[in-house]
């Protein structure tokens, strides 16, 4: 917990008059106040990703603000020395300027206040407790008046419970109670709004809540089933038994957490100011980790089947949400698996491992890449082509497949190979955006694991020694209208990859934006994987366009 006054860099406590944030750009790198808690890391990285997208957009449409270079330099320097608090505030200021919102005291207030609801799942009639809490204080009274409004809304956006607005005199914790008496079971959201003196909404965020009369009992019973499985030593029977037991335990623990806290998922952790400044035009790859209708029946069936002496993974096909204990730190990590309808353990099957983009999770490729009929493009193609598919969590929505998150990818491959009939010579790796960087970084030092690599619209976060590039062929697909990872950067990277990979090809979609090329590349990717399996794939030989021949 930080208790220092403006730690690090040139960002120190300054005379009050000069330290305050104003519309004048000379104040944008100055930070005042005392940090109370560490900034949410996922929110900081989310802000950074939004900045990068805004810079790409700015490069195409208008000149960037001349004073933002220093702000962003300080922001990145702050992160490099571990000062996430300073980085968060500076990224927020830069993003506000990109959104044509002049910085001022309102932005300090919006940046400081975090919002949390005490549980994700509750029984009808329960009282929900919500809290707006500052991450830092300014050390002075607020000059302007602000109010916090909290309400419970239904899935149609209609207010069903609303609390009187609380006036904010200083940056301090404000608590709210929301009674759900008389409300039917179902999905709701708690809405937080920060209002200025004129009633303008300066920051907002939504937190999901599910009211159910039966879920708590089922969750408690599932947790108890997990204890029985552990006590019986069933996990020792085989890797498949162990994976099923760990899945039951993970699911029970996940939902027990939702009974007692806000629950997992980027949407329920993202800071209000990050949610407010997010560009609604950018794709959202996050999926909801709390889906009782999907998860509880599966885990309950697995538990019952295991306790009956069976191995549920021996017969289960289709879309499966699993979890395992990481050998890195003993944490429980989820992953998503698809077993095609025609799967039989009597023969070997190809395995495709997919790495999600920034803000995504293990469900992204399954739920956020739709076919024309709205179904999952990934599962549709995997069914038709006969592939087992695994999607690691990567340890979070804003990780970049380095260190522990890289190990997660390799660990998931090992678990799937232990439990299913996988051809070790036909393991393929694909990724989009940040996941594309993972496609380039994960095989370094593990080149023999992969038969082919597909990278779509992204690059590694860290500099890689491409002289150690694997022998596996790499297909790099880029959207010509990608608003997040621009064509100029893609072409420059492609020139490097072409020199370092023995088998490499670059395809540029003329009109595809970031989301569209992510979907269309799946079909091209499966064609590529099939050709590699059949020994028929060869680079097209087409030259990579020069970087200067694009507008971004």
C-alpha positions in Angstrom: 0.0 0.0 0.0 1.4 3.4 -1.0 1.6 6.1 1.7 4.2 8.2 -0.1 3.6 11.7 -1.4 3.8 11.5 -5.2 6.5 8.8 -5.5 9.0 8.8 -8.3 10.2 10.8 -11.2 9.8 14.5 -11.2 6.2 14.0 -10.0 6.7 15.3 -6.5 4.5 17.4 -4.1 4.5 20.9 -5.4 3.1 24.2 -4.0 -0.6 23.8 -3.9 -1.4 26.5 -6.3 0.9 25.1 -9.0 0.2 21.4 -8.4 -3.5 21.4 -9.1 -4.6 19.9 -12.4 -6.1 22.4 -14.8 -6.9 22.7 -18.4 -3.5 24.3 -18.9 -1.1 21.7 -20.3 1.8 22.7 -18.1 -0.1 21.2 -15.2 -0.7 17.8 -16.8 2.4 16.1 -15.5 2.1 17.4 -12.0 0.6 15.1 -9.3 -0.6 16.2 -5.9 -1.9 14.2 -3.0 -1.4 11.0 -1.1 -2.0 7.5 -2.4 -4.2 5.3 -0.2 -4.3 2.0 -2.2 -2.6 0.7 -5.3 -4.2 1.4 -8.6 -6.0 -1.5 -10.2 -3.4 -3.0 -12.6 -6.0 -4.2 -15.1 -7.5 -0.8 -15.3 -4.1 0.8 -15.8 -3.2 -1.6 -18.7 -6.7 -1.1 -20.1 -6.1 2.7 -20.1 -2.7 2.1 -21.8 -4.4 0.0 -24.5 -7.0 2.7 -25.1 -4.2 5.2 -25.4 -2.5 3.1 -28.0 -5.7 2.8 -30.0 -6.3 6.6 -29.7 -2.8 7.2 -31.0 -3.4 5.0 -34.0 -6.7 6.8 -34.7 -5.0 10.2 -34.2 -2.3 9.3 -36.7 -4.9 8.8 -39.4 -7.4 11.6 -38.7 -5.6 14.5 -36.9 -2.4 15.6 -35.3 -1.9 14.5 -31.7 -1.9 17.2 -28.9 1.7 18.5 -28.8 1.8 18.4 -25.0 0.8 14.8 -24.6 4.3 13.4 -25.4 5.7 14.5 -22.1 2.6 13.2 -20.2 2.9 9.8 -21.8 6.6 9.6 -21.3 6.1 10.2 -17.6 3.3 7.6 -17.6 5.4 4.9 -19.2 8.4 5.7 -16.9 6.1 5.5 -13.9 5.0 2.0 -14.9 8.6 0.9 -15.6 9.5 1.7 -11.9 6.4 0.1 -10.5 4.5 3.3 -9.8 1.1 2.2 -11.1 -0.6 5.0 -9.3 1.2 7.8 -11.1 0.9 5.8 -14.4 -2.8 5.5 -13.9 -3.4 9.2 -13.3 -1.2 10.2 -16.2 -2.7 7.8 -18.7 -6.2 9.0 -17.6 -5.2 12.6 -18.3 -3.8 11.8 -21.7 -6.9 9.8 -22.6 -9.2 12.6 -21.5 -7.4 15.0 -23.8 -7.7 12.5 -26.7 -11.5 12.4 -25.9 -11.6 16.3 -26.0 -12.3 16.5 -22.3 -10.3 19.3 -20.7 -8.6 18.0 -17.5 -9.4 19.7 -14.2 -10.4 18.9 -10.7 -13.3 16.8 -12.0 -10.8 14.4 -13.6 -8.9 14.1 -10.3 -12.1 13.2 -8.5 -13.2 10.7 -11.2 -9.7 9.1 -11.3 -9.5 8.7 -7.5 -12.9 7.1 -6.9 -13.3 3.4 -7.2 -16.7 1.6 -7.0 -17.5 -1.9 -5.6 -20.6 -3.9 -4.8 -20.3 -6.4 -1.9 -21.5 -9.4 -3.9 -22.3 -10.6 -7.4 -24.9 -13.2 -6.5 -27.6 -12.6 -3.8 -31.0 -13.9 -2.8 -34.1 -11.8 -3.7 -34.8 -9.5 -0.8 -31.2 -9.1 0.2 -29.7 -5.7 0.8 -26.8 -4.9 -1.5 -24.0 -2.8 -0.1 -22.0 -0.6 -2.5 -19.1 1.7 -1.8 -17.3 4.5 -3.6 -13.8 4.7 -2.2 -10.9 7.0 -3.1 -7.6 5.6 -4.3 -5.8 8.9 -3.4 -6.7 12.2 -1.7 -5.6 15.6 -2.7 -4.8 17.0 0.7 -7.2 20.0 0.3 -10.9 20.6 0.1 -12.6 20.2 -3.2 -13.2 23.5 -5.0 -16.3 22.3 -6.8 -19.4 20.4 -5.8 -19.9 16.8 -6.8 -22.6 14.1 -6.1 -22.6 10.4 -6.3 -25.7 8.7 -7.6 -26.2 4.9 -7.2 -29.1 2.9 -8.6 -30.1 -0.7 -9.3 -31.3 -1.1 -12.9 -32.8 -4.0 -14.8 -31.6 -5.5 -18.1 -33.6 -2.9 -20.0 -31.8 -0.1 -18.3 -34.9 0.8 -16.2 -34.2 2.0 -12.6 -35.8 -0.3 -10.0 -34.1 1.0 -6.9 -32.4 4.4 -6.5 -30.7 5.9 -3.5 -30.6 9.7 -2.9 -27.5 11.3 -4.3 -24.7 11.8 -1.8 -22.8 15.1 -1.9 -19.1 14.8 -2.0 -17.3 17.5 0.1 -13.9 15.7 0.0 -12.4 12.6 -1.4 -13.7 10.2 1.1 -15.5 6.8 1.2 -19.3 7.0 0.5 -21.4 3.9 1.2 -24.9 3.0 -0.2 -27.5 0.3 0.6 -29.8 -1.1 -2.0 -32.8 -3.2 -0.9 -34.0 -5.7 -3.3 -37.3 -6.5 -1.5 -40.1 -7.3 -4.0 -37.8 -7.7 -7.0 -38.1 -10.9 -9.1 -35.2 -13.2 -9.7 -32.9 -12.3 -12.6 -30.0 -10.2 -13.8 -29.5 -6.6 -12.6 -26.8 -4.0 -12.6 -25.7 -1.5 -10.0 -25.1 1.9 -11.7 -22.6 4.4 -10.3 -22.6 8.0 -11.6 -20.3 10.9 -10.5 -22.1 14.2 -11.2 -20.7 17.7 -11.2 -22.4 20.8 -9.9 -24.4 21.2 -13.2 -25.6 17.6 -13.0 -23.3 16.4 -15.8 -22.2 12.8 -15.5 -18.4 12.9 -15.3 -17.8 9.1 -14.6 -20.0 6.0 -14.6 -19.7 2.3 -14.4 -22.0 -0.7 -14.1 -21.6 -3.7 -11.8 -23.5 -7.0 -12.5 -25.7 -8.5 -9.9 -27.7 -11.7 -10.1 -30.7 -12.3 -7.8 -31.5 -16.0 -7.3 -33.3 -17.9 -4.5 -31.7 -21.3 -5.3 -28.1 -20.6 -6.4 -26.6 -20.2 -2.9 -27.7 -23.7 -1.9 -26.4 -25.2 -5.1 -23.1 -23.4 -4.8 -22.6 -24.6 -1.2 -23.4 -28.1 -2.2 -20.9 -28.0 -5.1 -18.2 -26.7 -2.8 -18.9 -29.7 -0.5 -18.7 -32.1 -3.4 -15.3 -30.7 -4.2 -14.2 -31.5 -0.7 -15.5 -35.0 -1.0 -13.6 -35.5 -4.2 -10.4 -34.3 -2.6 -10.9 -36.5 0.5 -11.6 -39.6 -1.7 -8.3 -39.1 -3.6 -10.1 -39.4 -7.0 -7.7 -37.0 -8.6 -4.9 -39.5 -8.2 -6.6 -42.0 -10.6 -5.4 -40.3 -13.8 -4.7 -36.9 -15.3 -8.2 -36.8 -16.7 -9.7 -37.5 -13.2 -7.4 -34.8 -11.8 -8.5 -32.2 -14.4 -12.2 -33.0 -13.7 -11.8 -32.7 -10.0 -9.9 -29.4 -10.2 -12.7 -28.1 -12.5 -15.3 -28.9 -9.9 -13.3 -27.3 -7.2 -12.6 -24.2 -9.3 -16.2 -23.7 -10.3 -17.4 -24.1 -6.7 -14.7 -21.6 -5.5 -15.5 -19.1 -8.2 -19.2 -19.1 -7.4 -18.6 -19.0 -3.7 -16.5 -15.9 -4.2 -19.4 -14.4 -6.1 -21.6 -14.9 -3.1 -19.3 -12.9 -0.9 -17.7 -10.4 -3.2 -17.9 -8.6 -6.5 -16.6 -11.6 -8.4 -14.1 -11.9 -11.2 -14.1 -10.4 -14.7 -12.7 -7.2 -16.1 -16.2 -5.6 -16.3 -16.5 -5.9 -12.5 -13.0 -4.6 -11.8 -12.6 -1.8 -14.3 -12.4 1.6 -12.6 -15.2 4.1 -13.3 -12.9 6.5 -15.1 -11.5 3.8 -17.3 -15.0 2.6 -18.2 -16.1 6.2 -18.9 -13.2 7.1 -21.2 -13.2 3.8 -23.1 -13.9 4.1 -26.8 -17.2 2.3 -27.5 -16.2 1.7 -31.1 -13.4 -0.6 -30.1 -14.2 -4.3 -29.8 -15.0 -5.8 -26.4 -13.4 -9.3 -26.1 -14.3 -9.9 -22.5 -16.9 -12.6 -21.5 -18.7 -13.0 -18.3 -17.1 -15.6 -16.1 -20.3 -15.9 -14.0 -22.9 -17.9 -16.0 -24.7 -20.3 -13.7 -26.8 -21.8 -16.4 -23.7 -22.9 -18.3 -21.3 -23.7 -15.4 -23.2 -25.2 -12.5 -24.9 -28.1 -14.4 -21.6 -29.0 -15.9 -19.7 -29.0 -12.6 -22.6 -30.8 -10.8 -22.6 -33.5 -13.5 -18.8 -33.9 -13.3 -18.9 -34.2 -9.5 -21.7 -36.8 -9.6 -19.9 -38.8 -12.3 -16.6 -38.7 -10.5 -18.2 -39.9 -7.2 -19.9 -42.7 -9.2 -16.5 -44.0 -10.3 -16.5 -42.6 -13.8 -14.3 -40.3 -15.8 -16.5 -37.5 -17.2 -13.9 -36.2 -19.7 -13.9 -39.6 -21.4 -17.3 -39.0 -22.8 -17.8 -35.2 -22.8 -17.7 -33.4 -26.2 -18.4 -29.9 -27.3 -17.7 -26.7 -25.4 -16.2 -27.4 -22.0 -15.0 -24.9 -19.3 -12.1 -26.5 -17.4 -9.6 -25.5 -14.8 -6.3 -26.8 -13.5 -3.8 -26.2 -10.7 -0.8 -24.3 -12.1 2.6 -25.9 -11.3 4.0 -22.3 -11.3 2.3 -21.1 -8.2 -0.5 -23.6 -7.3 -3.2 -21.2 -8.4 -6.4 -22.4 -10.0 -6.6 -21.3 -13.7 -9.5 -21.7 -16.1 -9.3 -22.6 -19.7 -11.9 -23.3 -22.4 -11.9 -26.5 -24.5 -13.8 -27.6 -27.6 -13.9 -31.3 -28.4 -15.4 -31.8 -31.9 -18.6 -34.0 -32.3 -16.7 -36.7 -34.1 -13.9 -37.1 -31.6 -12.9 -40.6 -30.7 -10.0 -41.5 -28.5 -9.0 -44.3 -30.8 -7.2 -41.9 -33.2 -5.0 -38.8 -32.8 -6.4 -35.4 -33.3 -4.9 -32.0 -34.2 -4.9 -29.4 -31.4 -5.4 -25.6 -32.0 -4.5 -23.3 -29.1 -6.0 -19.8 -29.3 -4.7 -16.7 -27.5 -7.1 -13.9 -26.7 -6.6 -10.2 -27.3 -6.3 -7.4 -24.7 -9.4 -7.3 -22.4 -10.3 -10.8 -23.3 -10.2 -14.2 -21.5 -10.5 -17.9 -22.2 -14.0 -17.4 -23.6 -13.2 -14.7 -26.1 -12.5 -16.8 -29.2 -15.6 -18.9 -28.4 -18.0 -16.1 -27.9 -16.7 -12.9 -29.5 -15.9 -14.1 -33.0 -19.3 -14.8 -34.6 -20.1 -16.5 -37.8 -22.6 -15.0 -40.2 -25.5 -16.8 -38.4 -24.4 -15.6 -35.0 -22.9 -18.9 -33.9 -19.3 -19.3 -32.8 -17.0 -19.2 -35.9 -14.3 -21.0 -34.0 -16.5 -24.0 -32.9 -18.1 -24.1 -36.3 -14.8 -24.4 -38.2 -13.3 -26.8 -35.6 -16.3 -29.1 -35.9 -16.1 -29.1 -39.7 -12.3 -29.5 -39.9 -11.9 -31.9 -36.9 -9.8 -30.0 -34.4 -9.7 -30.0 -30.6 -9.4 -26.4 -29.5 -8.0 -25.0 -26.2 -8.1 -21.4 -25.0 -5.9 -20.5 -22.0 -6.9 -17.6 -19.8 -3.4 -16.2 -20.0 -3.8 -15.2 -16.3 -6.0 -12.3 -17.0 -7.5 -9.8 -19.5 -4.5 -7.5 -19.7 -1.5 -9.9 -19.6 0.8 -10.3 -22.6 1.9 -13.9 -22.7 5.2 -13.3 -20.9 6.6 -15.1 -17.8 3.7 -16.8 -15.9 1.1 -16.2 -18.6 3.4 -17.7 -21.2 3.8 -20.7 -18.9 0.0 -21.0 -18.7 -0.2 -21.6 -22.4 2.3 -24.4 -22.3 0.7 -25.9 -19.2 -2.7 -26.0 -20.9 -1.2 -27.8 -23.9 0.3 -30.4 -21.5 -3.1 -30.9 -19.7 -5.0 -31.4 -22.9 -2.4 -33.8 -24.3 -2.5 -35.9 -21.1 -6.3 -36.2 -21.2 -7.2 -36.4 -24.9 -5.8 -38.2 -28.0 -3.7 -35.4 -29.5 -1.2 -35.7 -32.3 1.9 -34.1 -30.8 3.1 -33.3 -34.3 0.0 -31.3 -35.1 -0.3 -28.7 -32.4 -1.0 -25.2 -33.8 -1.0 -21.8 -32.1 -3.1 -18.8 -33.1 -3.7 -15.4 -31.6 -5.3 -12.0 -32.3 -4.0 -8.6 -31.2 -2.1 -9.1 -27.9 -2.6 -12.9 -28.6 -0.6 -12.4 -31.9 2.3 -11.2 -29.8 1.9 -14.4 -27.7 2.1 -16.5 -30.9 5.5 -15.0 -31.5 6.8 -15.1 -27.9 5.4 -18.4 -26.5 7.3 -20.7 -29.0 10.7 -19.1 -28.2 12.5 -21.9 -26.4 9.6 -24.3 -27.1 9.8 -24.4 -30.9 9.4 -28.2 -31.3 5.9 -28.0 -29.7 4.2 -26.3 -32.7 3.5 -27.3 -36.3 2.2 -23.9 -37.4 1.6 -20.4 -36.1 -1.1 -17.8 -37.0 -0.7 -14.2 -35.8 -3.4 -11.7 -36.5 -3.1 -7.9 -36.1 -0.6 -7.6 -33.3 2.9 -7.7 -32.1 4.9 -8.8 -29.0 4.9 -6.5 -26.0 8.6 -7.1 -25.4 11.6 -7.2 -27.8 12.2 -10.8 -28.9 15.3 -12.4 -30.2 13.9 -13.5 -33.5 17.2 -15.3 -34.3 15.7 -18.0 -32.1 12.5 -18.2 -34.2 11.1 -21.7 -34.5 11.1 -23.7 -37.7 7.3 -23.8 -37.8 5.7 -21.8 -40.5 4.2 -18.4 -39.5 1.2 -16.8 -41.3 0.7 -13.1 -40.4 -2.6 -11.6 -41.3 -3.3 -7.9 -41.0 -6.4 -5.8 -41.5 -6.0 -2.9 -43.9 -8.3 -0.7 -41.7 -7.1 -2.0 -38.3 -7.7 0.9 -35.9 -5.7 -0.6 -33.1 -2.6 -2.1 -34.7 -1.9 -0.1 -37.8 -0.8 -1.3 -41.2 2.5 0.7 -41.1 3.5 -1.1 -37.9 2.4 -4.4 -39.3 4.4 -4.1 -42.4 7.5 -3.1 -40.5 7.1 -6.1 -38.3 6.4 -8.4 -41.3 9.8 -7.4 -42.9 11.5 -8.5 -39.7 9.6 -11.7 -39.5 10.2 -12.5 -43.1 14.0 -12.4 -42.5 13.8 -14.5 -39.3 11.3 -17.2 -40.1 12.3 -19.9 -42.6 8.6 -20.2 -43.7 6.6 -17.0 -43.5 3.8 -15.3 -45.3 2.0 -12.0 -44.9 -1.6 -11.4 -45.9 -3.2 -7.9 -45.8 -7.0 -7.6 -45.9 -7.8 -4.4 -47.8 -10.7 -3.2 -45.7 -10.7 -5.3 -42.5 -10.7 -3.5 -39.2 -9.4 -5.1 -36.0 -12.6 -7.0 -35.1 -13.5 -8.0 -38.7 -10.1 -9.4 -39.5 -10.0 -11.4 -36.3 -13.1 -13.3 -37.5 -12.2 -13.6 -41.2 -8.7 -14.8 -40.3 -10.1 -17.9 -38.6 -11.2 -19.4 -42.0 -7.8 -18.5 -43.5 -6.1 -19.9 -40.5 -7.9 -23.3 -40.7 -7.0 -23.5 -44.4 -3.4 -22.8 -43.4 -3.4 -25.4 -40.7 -4.9 -28.0 -43.0 -2.4 -27.3 -45.7 0.5 -27.6 -43.2 -0.9 -30.9 -42.0 -1.1 -32.2 -45.6 2.4 -31.0 -46.3 1.1 -28.7 -49.1 1.6 -25.2 -47.6 4.1 -22.9 -49.2 4.5 -19.1 -48.8 2.8 -17.1 -51.6 6.0 -15.3 -52.5 4.1 -12.0 -52.7 6.2 -9.0 -51.6 5.3 -7.1 -48.4 4.0 -3.6 -49.2 6.3 -0.8 -48.1 5.3 0.8 -44.8 5.1 4.2 -46.3 2.4 3.2 -48.7 -0.3 3.3 -46.0 -2.1 6.1 -44.2 -1.7 4.7 -40.7 
